Amino acid sequence: MTVKTRFAPSPTGFLHVGGARTALFSWLYARHTGGQFVLRIEDTDRERSTKEAIDAILESMQWLDLNWDEGPYYQTQRFDRYREVINKLLAEGKAYKCYCSKERLEKMREEQMQHGLKPRYDGHCRNDHTEHAPDEPYVIRFRNPDEGVVAFDDMVKGHIEVSNSELDDLIIQRSDGTPTYNFCVVVDDYDMGITHVIRGDDHVNNTPRQINLYKALGAKIPVFCHLSMILGDDGTKLSKRHGAVSVMQYREDGYLPEALLNYLVRLGWSHQDQEIFSREEMISLFSLDAITKSASGFNTKKLDWLNAHYMKTLPAQKVAQELKWHLERKGISDFSKGPELTDIVKNYAERTHTLKEMAEKSLCYFNEIEEYDPAGVKKWIKEGSVEVLETALQTLESLSTFESSAIDEALNALAKKLDIGMGKVGQPLRIAITGQAMSPGIGDTMMLVGRERTLERIRKAIEHFKN
Ligand code: GLU
């Protein structure tokens, strides 16, 4: 049997970390087993589904590089198929039209509640043979079995059993003719040949009803795997209150996809006490039986730690791609004037915590300096600093090679000659060429700025600070 999993988000909002974790586990299981991964957009709720949400889901999946083999399928494009199945169920007597009025259903509900019963449809229209006017509204209900139990062995939750007497006749088509969620999911999973349904445990209560539908369709019942929810730092259900929850917000905040994926895989899955997993390792080690039953807690510090790890250890080329995205968002479009992005990554990976911060700190290599950091100026531009800048300029102009080590050496020698600390040479220079009092080593910084621009910026700063 070839494994086939799917991720089936409802596009009613952005892809949040809980959804991304579900997508990751489904994707990993397919990749681990050499199976197939399907993406399906469950957009039947037309009022709450939006184009922006669909785009955000696709963009997030692409950014995380959770590639799908089939789809994206859209439920709204499958209405003919749902209708066909409904007609078949009607013809076989496995579904029926229900003409019960709202008033009748409400009255029934109230009476059941008064008697301390769980409200459920009483099957009034199951054997209704009366004539109805063609325009009389009706819904279509699934004829749920009366007897017996529905049982399944969930990969995470274990054995689950529900008596059929607890389940009522589910509406599969609304009075406006549209099919309902629990029905579409089953038809889709059946048609798409899904073997393993991996999803959030908010759907565990739907599963017995869905299993009865599978049986009515004569379909093989997939393996179910319901993932426990993710809690925030404070132990309550993860929500916007806890800060960023959407995948794209993590991108905006400067996290690498590798860090987020590594972080997500550990939310509810473990392999011994290993914390760092490359994509290849996740794929080879992932298994459904190592998924934990308990809810997992979100821990921003750990995500930060992983992000720092990947910023330092991934190939600079890879990190540079993400840096480029951030710089572009900050208005940089011409990269030809600045240094190689990989050189920025090499110099800044240890000094910054996020790509966002790295981009902010490296804007000075692409933009002209409009302003010198006032706090830095106050601290480092003192009497005599202009003279130091002038002497340093001469020293730098006379260097035969503009290599980082040669620059450092020459400036150190200059500090010695002037009998002042290196800070009094390096800091005014740093402010002159980056606008800020913090940057990599002065030689490395000058190399990133480039020889001509370094000299030009020092000259400009001399003019500026003279006044
Ligand atoms: N569309 C559902 C959701 O976004 C998922 C349904 C499923 O995975 O079966 O919660």
Coordinates of C-alpha atoms and ligand atoms in Angstrom, one line a residue:
M1 CA 0.0 0.0 0.0
T2 CA 1.4 3.4 -0.9
V3 CA 0.8 5.9 1.8
K4 CA -1.2 9.0 0.8
T5 CA -1.7 11.9 3.2
R6 CA -3.2 15.3 2.9
F7 CA -3.3 18.7 4.4
A8 CA -6.8 20.2 4.2
P9 CA -6.9 23.7 5.5
S10 CA -10.1 25.8 5.6
P11 CA -9.0 29.2 4.1
T12 CA -10.7 31.3 6.7
G13 CA -7.5 32.9 8.0
F14 CA -3.7 32.8 7.8
L15 CA -1.8 29.6 8.2
H16 CA -1.0 29.5 11.9
V17 CA 1.6 27.4 13.6
G18 CA -0.9 24.7 14.6
G19 CA -1.9 24.2 10.9
A20 CA 1.7 24.3 9.8
R21 CA 2.5 21.6 12.3
T22 CA -0.3 19.4 10.9
A23 CA 0.9 20.1 7.4
L24 CA 4.5 19.2 8.4
F25 CA 3.5 15.9 10.1
S26 CA 1.4 14.9 7.1
W27 CA 4.1 15.9 4.7
L28 CA 6.8 14.1 6.7
Y29 CA 4.9 10.9 6.9
A30 CA 4.4 10.9 3.1
R31 CA 8.0 11.6 2.5
H32 CA 9.2 9.1 5.1
T33 CA 7.2 6.3 3.5
G34 CA 7.9 7.3 -0.1
G35 CA 4.2 8.1 -0.4
Q36 CA 2.2 11.0 -1.8
F37 CA 1.1 14.3 -0.2
V38 CA -2.0 16.1 -1.3
L39 CA -3.0 19.7 -0.7
R40 CA -6.7 20.4 -0.5
I41 CA -8.4 23.7 0.2
E42 CA -11.6 23.2 2.1
D43 CA -13.4 26.4 0.9
T44 CA -17.0 25.3 1.0
D45 CA -17.8 27.9 3.7
R46 CA -18.1 30.6 1.1
E47 CA -18.7 33.4 3.6
R48 CA -15.6 32.8 5.7
S49 CA -13.2 31.6 2.9
T50 CA -11.1 34.3 1.3
K51 CA -8.7 34.6 -1.6
E52 CA -6.2 36.3 0.7
A53 CA -6.3 33.3 3.1
I54 CA -5.8 30.9 0.2
D55 CA -2.8 32.9 -1.1
A56 CA -1.3 33.1 2.4
I57 CA -1.7 29.3 2.9
L58 CA 0.0 28.6 -0.5
E59 CA 2.8 31.2 0.2
S60 CA 3.4 29.7 3.7
M61 CA 3.6 26.2 2.4
Q62 CA 6.0 27.3 -0.3
W63 CA 8.2 29.2 2.1
L64 CA 8.4 26.2 4.4
D65 CA 9.0 24.1 1.3
L66 CA 6.3 21.6 2.1
N67 CA 5.9 20.5 -1.5
W68 CA 2.7 18.7 -2.5
D69 CA 2.4 16.0 -5.2
E70 CA -1.3 16.6 -6.0
G71 CA -3.5 19.6 -5.8
P72 CA -4.3 22.1 -4.6
Y73 CA -7.8 20.8 -5.0
Y74 CA -10.6 23.1 -4.1
Q75 CA -13.8 21.8 -2.7
T76 CA -15.8 24.5 -4.4
Q77 CA -14.7 23.0 -7.7
R78 CA -16.1 19.5 -6.8
F79 CA -19.8 20.3 -6.2
D80 CA -20.8 18.1 -9.1
R81 CA -19.1 15.2 -7.6
Y82 CA -20.7 15.7 -4.2
R83 CA -24.1 16.0 -5.8
E84 CA -23.5 12.7 -7.7
V85 CA -22.6 10.9 -4.4
I86 CA -25.6 12.4 -2.6
N87 CA -27.9 11.2 -5.4
K88 CA -26.4 7.7 -5.2
L89 CA -27.0 7.6 -1.4
L90 CA -30.5 8.8 -1.9
A91 CA -31.1 6.1 -4.6
E92 CA -29.8 3.5 -2.2
G93 CA -31.9 4.6 0.7
K94 CA -28.8 5.6 2.7
A95 CA -29.8 9.2 2.7
Y96 CA -33.2 10.9 2.7
K97 CA -34.9 14.2 2.3
C98 CA -35.9 15.9 5.5
Y99 CA -38.7 18.5 5.4
C100 CA -38.9 19.2 9.1
S101 CA -39.5 22.9 9.7
K102 CA -37.2 25.0 12.0
E103 CA -40.1 25.2 14.4
R104 CA -40.5 21.5 14.7
L105 CA -36.8 21.0 15.2
E106 CA -36.7 23.6 17.8
K107 CA -39.6 22.2 19.7
M108 CA -38.1 18.8 19.6
R109 CA -34.8 20.1 20.9
E110 CA -36.5 21.9 23.8
E111 CA -38.4 18.8 24.8
Q112 CA -35.3 16.7 24.7
M113 CA -33.5 19.1 26.8
Q114 CA -36.3 19.3 29.3
H115 CA -36.1 15.6 29.7
G116 CA -32.4 15.8 30.3
L117 CA -31.7 14.1 26.9
K118 CA -28.9 15.0 24.5
P119 CA -30.6 16.9 21.6
R120 CA -30.6 14.8 18.4
Y121 CA -32.8 14.5 15.4
D122 CA -35.5 12.0 15.9
G123 CA -35.6 10.5 12.4
H124 CA -39.1 11.9 11.7
C125 CA -38.6 12.1 7.9
R126 CA -36.8 8.7 7.6
N127 CA -40.0 7.1 6.4
D128 CA -41.9 10.0 5.2
H129 CA -43.9 9.2 2.1
T130 CA -46.1 12.2 1.9
E131 CA -46.3 14.4 -1.2
H132 CA -44.3 17.7 -1.0
A133 CA -44.6 20.7 -3.2
P134 CA -41.6 21.1 -5.5
D135 CA -40.7 24.3 -3.8
E136 CA -40.9 23.1 -0.3
P137 CA -37.5 23.4 1.3
Y138 CA -35.7 20.3 2.5
V139 CA -32.2 19.2 3.7
I140 CA -30.7 15.8 3.0
R141 CA -29.7 13.7 5.9
F142 CA -27.5 10.6 6.1
R143 CA -29.3 7.6 7.5
N144 CA -26.9 6.8 10.4
P145 CA -27.1 3.1 11.6
D146 CA -29.2 2.7 14.7
E147 CA -27.4 -0.3 16.1
G148 CA -23.9 -1.1 17.1
V149 CA -20.8 1.0 17.8
V150 CA -18.3 2.9 15.6
A151 CA -14.8 2.1 16.8
F152 CA -11.4 3.1 15.5
D153 CA -7.8 3.0 16.7
D154 CA -6.4 6.4 16.5
M155 CA -2.6 6.5 16.1
V156 CA -2.3 9.1 18.9
K157 CA -5.4 8.8 21.0
G158 CA -5.7 5.1 21.0
H159 CA -9.0 3.1 20.9
I160 CA -12.1 5.2 20.5
E161 CA -15.6 3.8 20.5
V162 CA -18.9 5.6 20.2
S163 CA -22.4 4.0 20.2
N164 CA -24.5 4.7 17.1
S165 CA -27.3 5.6 19.3
E166 CA -25.3 8.7 20.2
L167 CA -25.1 9.9 16.6
D168 CA -28.0 11.3 14.8
D169 CA -28.8 11.6 11.1
L170 CA -26.2 14.1 9.9
I171 CA -27.3 16.8 7.4
I172 CA -25.2 16.2 4.3
Q173 CA -26.9 18.8 2.1
R174 CA -28.3 22.1 3.3
S175 CA -31.6 23.6 2.1
D176 CA -29.7 25.8 -0.3
G177 CA -28.4 22.7 -2.0
T178 CA -24.8 23.0 -0.8
P179 CA -23.1 20.0 0.7
T180 CA -21.8 20.1 4.3
Y181 CA -18.3 19.8 5.7
N182 CA -18.2 16.3 7.2
F183 CA -19.6 14.9 4.0
C184 CA -17.2 16.6 1.6
V185 CA -14.2 15.6 3.7
V186 CA -15.2 11.9 3.4
V187 CA -15.9 12.0 -0.3
D188 CA -12.6 13.8 -0.9
D189 CA -10.5 11.5 1.2
Y190 CA -12.2 8.6 -0.6
D191 CA -11.8 9.9 -4.1
M192 CA -8.2 11.0 -3.5
G193 CA -7.2 7.7 -2.0
I194 CA -6.1 9.1 1.3
T195 CA -4.7 6.3 3.5
H196 CA -3.7 8.3 6.6
V197 CA -5.7 11.3 7.9
I198 CA -3.4 13.4 10.1
R199 CA -5.2 16.4 11.6
G200 CA -5.8 18.4 14.7
D201 CA -7.8 16.8 17.5
D202 CA -10.5 19.3 17.2
H203 CA -11.8 16.9 14.6
V204 CA -11.8 13.8 16.7
N205 CA -15.5 14.1 17.4
N206 CA -16.3 14.2 13.7
T207 CA -14.5 11.0 13.0
P208 CA -17.2 8.4 14.1
R209 CA -19.8 10.2 11.8
Q210 CA -17.3 10.2 9.0
I211 CA -16.5 6.5 9.5
N212 CA -20.2 5.7 9.0
L213 CA -20.2 7.7 5.8
Y214 CA -17.1 5.8 4.5
K215 CA -18.9 2.6 5.2
A216 CA -22.0 3.8 3.4
L217 CA -19.8 4.6 0.4
G218 CA -18.2 1.2 0.5
A219 CA -14.8 2.9 1.0
K220 CA -11.8 1.7 2.9
I221 CA -11.5 3.5 6.2
P222 CA -8.2 5.4 6.5
V223 CA -5.9 5.4 9.5
F224 CA -6.6 8.4 11.8
C225 CA -4.0 10.3 13.7
H226 CA -5.3 13.3 15.7
L227 CA -2.7 15.7 16.9
S228 CA -3.0 17.2 20.3
M229 CA -3.2 20.9 20.4
I230 CA -0.5 23.5 20.9
L231 CA -0.5 25.6 24.1
G232 CA 1.1 29.0 24.5
D233 CA 4.0 29.8 26.8
D234 CA 1.4 30.2 29.7
G235 CA -0.3 26.9 29.2
T236 CA -3.5 28.2 27.5
K237 CA -4.5 27.3 23.9
L238 CA -2.1 29.1 21.6
S239 CA -3.7 32.2 20.1
K240 CA -2.9 35.7 18.8
R241 CA -2.5 36.8 22.4
H242 CA 0.8 34.9 22.5
G243 CA 2.3 37.0 19.8
A244 CA 3.0 35.8 16.3
V245 CA 0.9 32.8 15.3
S246 CA 0.8 33.0 11.5
V247 CA 3.6 31.4 9.6
M248 CA 4.2 34.5 7.4
Q249 CA 4.5 36.6 10.5
Y250 CA 7.4 34.5 11.6
R251 CA 9.0 35.2 8.3
E252 CA 8.4 38.9 8.7
D253 CA 9.9 38.7 12.2
G254 CA 13.1 37.3 10.7
Y255 CA 13.0 33.5 11.3
L256 CA 14.4 31.0 8.9
P257 CA 12.0 28.3 7.5
E258 CA 14.5 25.7 8.7
A259 CA 14.3 27.0 12.2
L260 CA 10.5 27.1 12.2
L261 CA 10.2 23.6 10.8
N262 CA 12.7 22.2 13.2
Y263 CA 10.8 23.9 16.0
L264 CA 7.4 22.6 14.8
V265 CA 8.6 19.0 14.4
R266 CA 9.4 18.9 18.1
L267 CA 6.0 20.1 19.1
G268 CA 4.4 16.7 19.7
W269 CA 7.1 14.5 18.3
S270 CA 10.4 13.4 19.6
H271 CA 13.4 11.2 18.8
Q272 CA 15.4 10.5 21.9
D273 CA 16.6 13.8 23.2
Q274 CA 17.7 15.2 19.9
E275 CA 16.7 18.8 19.3
I276 CA 18.3 19.7 16.0
F277 CA 16.9 18.0 12.9
S278 CA 17.8 18.8 9.3
R279 CA 15.1 18.3 6.8
E280 CA 16.6 15.0 5.7
E281 CA 16.9 13.8 9.3
M282 CA 13.3 14.7 10.0
I283 CA 12.2 12.7 7.0
S284 CA 14.2 9.6 7.8
L285 CA 13.4 9.5 11.5
F286 CA 9.7 10.6 11.5
S287 CA 7.1 8.1 12.6
L288 CA 3.5 8.3 13.7
D289 CA 4.0 6.2 16.8
A290 CA 6.5 8.7 18.3
I291 CA 3.9 11.4 18.4
T292 CA 3.0 12.4 21.9
K293 CA -0.4 12.3 23.4
S294 CA -0.1 15.3 25.6
A295 CA -0.5 18.9 24.4
S296 CA 2.7 20.6 23.5
G297 CA 3.7 24.0 24.8
F298 CA 5.0 26.7 22.6
N299 CA 8.4 28.1 23.7
T300 CA 9.6 31.2 21.9
K301 CA 13.0 31.0 23.5
K302 CA 13.6 27.7 21.9
L303 CA 12.6 28.9 18.5
D304 CA 15.0 31.9 18.9
W305 CA 17.7 29.5 19.8
L306 CA 17.1 27.3 16.8
N307 CA 17.0 30.4 14.6
A308 CA 20.4 31.5 15.8
H309 CA 21.7 28.0 15.2
Y310 CA 20.5 27.9 11.6
M311 CA 21.7 31.5 10.9
K312 CA 25.2 30.4 11.8
T313 CA 25.3 26.9 10.4
L314 CA 23.3 26.9 7.2
P315 CA 25.2 27.6 4.0
A316 CA 25.5 31.4 3.7
Q317 CA 23.9 31.2 0.3
K318 CA 20.7 29.8 1.8
V319 CA 20.5 32.5 4.5
A320 CA 21.4 35.1 2.0
Q321 CA 18.2 34.3 0.0
E322 CA 16.1 35.1 3.0
L323 CA 18.1 38.2 3.8
K324 CA 17.4 39.4 0.2
W325 CA 13.7 39.1 0.9
H326 CA 14.0 41.2 4.0
L327 CA 16.1 43.8 2.3
E328 CA 13.7 44.0 -0.6
R329 CA 10.9 44.7 1.9
K330 CA 13.0 47.5 3.2
G331 CA 13.1 49.1 -0.2
I332 CA 16.4 47.8 -1.6
S333 CA 16.1 46.8 -5.2
D334 CA 19.5 47.4 -6.6
F335 CA 21.9 44.9 -5.1
S336 CA 24.8 45.7 -7.5
K337 CA 26.0 48.6 -5.4
G338 CA 26.4 46.7 -2.2
P339 CA 28.5 43.8 -1.1
E340 CA 27.8 40.1 -1.7
L341 CA 24.9 39.1 0.5
T342 CA 26.8 36.0 1.5
D343 CA 29.5 38.3 2.9
I344 CA 27.0 40.1 5.0
V345 CA 25.6 36.8 6.3
K346 CA 29.1 35.6 7.2
N347 CA 29.8 38.8 9.1
Y348 CA 26.5 39.2 10.8
A349 CA 25.2 35.7 11.6
E350 CA 26.9 35.8 15.0
R351 CA 25.9 39.4 15.8
T352 CA 22.2 39.3 15.0
H353 CA 19.4 37.2 16.2
T354 CA 17.0 37.4 13.3
L355 CA 17.1 38.1 9.6
K356 CA 15.0 41.1 10.2
E357 CA 17.7 42.5 12.5
M358 CA 20.4 41.5 10.0
A359 CA 18.6 43.4 7.2
E360 CA 18.2 46.5 9.4
K361 CA 21.9 46.5 10.3
S362 CA 23.0 46.0 6.7
L363 CA 20.9 48.7 5.1
C364 CA 23.9 51.0 5.3
Y365 CA 25.7 48.9 2.6
F366 CA 23.0 49.7 0.1
N367 CA 21.6 53.1 1.1
E368 CA 23.5 56.3 1.4
I369 CA 23.9 57.5 5.0
E370 CA 21.3 60.1 5.7
E371 CA 21.9 60.4 9.4
Y372 CA 24.5 59.5 12.1
D373 CA 23.2 57.7 15.1
P374 CA 22.9 60.5 17.7
A375 CA 23.8 58.4 20.7
G376 CA 26.9 57.1 18.9
V377 CA 27.9 60.6 17.9
K378 CA 27.5 61.9 21.4
K379 CA 29.7 59.1 22.8
W380 CA 32.4 58.9 20.2
I381 CA 32.7 62.2 18.2
K382 CA 34.7 64.4 20.5
E383 CA 37.3 67.1 20.2
G384 CA 40.1 65.7 18.1
S385 CA 37.9 63.1 16.3
V386 CA 37.9 65.0 13.1
E387 CA 41.7 65.1 13.1
V388 CA 41.7 61.4 13.8
L389 CA 39.4 60.8 10.8
E390 CA 41.6 62.9 8.6
T391 CA 44.8 61.0 9.5
A392 CA 42.9 57.7 9.2
L393 CA 41.8 58.8 5.7
Q394 CA 45.3 59.4 4.6
T395 CA 46.4 56.0 6.0
L396 CA 43.6 54.2 4.2
E397 CA 44.2 56.1 0.9
S398 CA 47.8 54.9 1.0
L399 CA 47.1 51.2 1.5
S400 CA 48.1 49.1 -1.4
T401 CA 45.6 46.5 -0.7
F402 CA 42.1 47.0 0.9
E403 CA 42.0 43.7 2.7
S404 CA 40.4 43.4 6.1
S405 CA 43.6 42.3 7.9
A406 CA 45.7 45.0 6.3
I407 CA 43.1 47.7 7.3
D408 CA 43.0 46.4 10.9
E409 CA 46.8 46.4 11.1
A410 CA 47.2 49.9 9.6
L411 CA 44.6 51.4 11.9
N412 CA 46.0 49.7 15.0
A413 CA 49.4 51.1 14.1
L414 CA 47.8 54.5 13.7
A415 CA 46.2 54.3 17.2
K416 CA 49.6 53.4 18.6
K417 CA 51.3 56.2 16.8
L418 CA 48.7 58.7 18.0
D419 CA 48.9 57.2 21.5
I420 CA 45.2 56.7 21.8
G421 CA 43.0 53.6 22.3
M422 CA 41.7 51.8 19.2
G423 CA 38.2 52.7 20.2
K424 CA 38.9 56.4 19.5
V425 CA 40.0 55.5 16.0
G426 CA 37.6 52.7 15.1
Q427 CA 34.4 54.1 16.5
P428 CA 34.5 57.5 14.7
L429 CA 35.3 55.6 11.5
R430 CA 32.5 53.1 12.1
I431 CA 30.0 56.0 12.6
A432 CA 31.4 57.7 9.5
I433 CA 31.0 54.7 7.2
T434 CA 27.9 53.0 8.6
G435 CA 26.1 55.7 10.5
Q436 CA 26.1 53.4 13.5
A437 CA 28.4 52.7 16.4
M438 CA 28.0 48.9 16.0
S439 CA 29.1 46.8 13.2
P440 CA 31.5 43.9 12.5
G441 CA 35.3 44.4 12.9
I442 CA 36.4 47.7 11.3
G443 CA 38.4 46.0 8.6
D444 CA 35.5 43.7 7.7
T445 CA 33.0 46.6 7.8
M446 CA 35.2 48.6 5.4
M447 CA 35.4 45.7 3.0
L448 CA 31.6 45.4 3.0
V449 CA 31.3 49.1 2.3
G450 CA 34.0 48.9 -0.4
R451 CA 37.2 51.0 -0.8
E452 CA 35.8 53.9 -2.8
R453 CA 32.7 54.3 -0.8
T454 CA 34.6 54.0 2.5
L455 CA 36.9 56.9 1.5
E456 CA 34.1 58.9 0.2
R457 CA 32.0 58.4 3.4
I458 CA 34.9 59.4 5.6
R459 CA 35.4 62.6 3.6
K460 CA 31.7 63.3 3.9
A461 CA 31.8 62.7 7.7
I462 CA 34.8 65.0 8.1
E463 CA 32.9 67.8 6.4
H464 CA 29.8 67.0 8.5
F465 CA 31.5 66.9 11.9
K466 CA 33.7 69.9 11.2
N467 CA 30.5 72.0 11.4
Ligands
GLU1 N1 -10.6 21.8 7.0 C1 -10.3 21.4 8.3 C2 -9.6 22.4 9.1 O1 -9.0 23.3 8.6 C3 -9.5 20.1 8.4 C4 -10.3 18.9 8.1 C5 -9.5 17.6 8.0 O2 -8.2 17.7 8.1 O3 -10.1 16.6 8.0 O4 -9.7 22.4 10.3

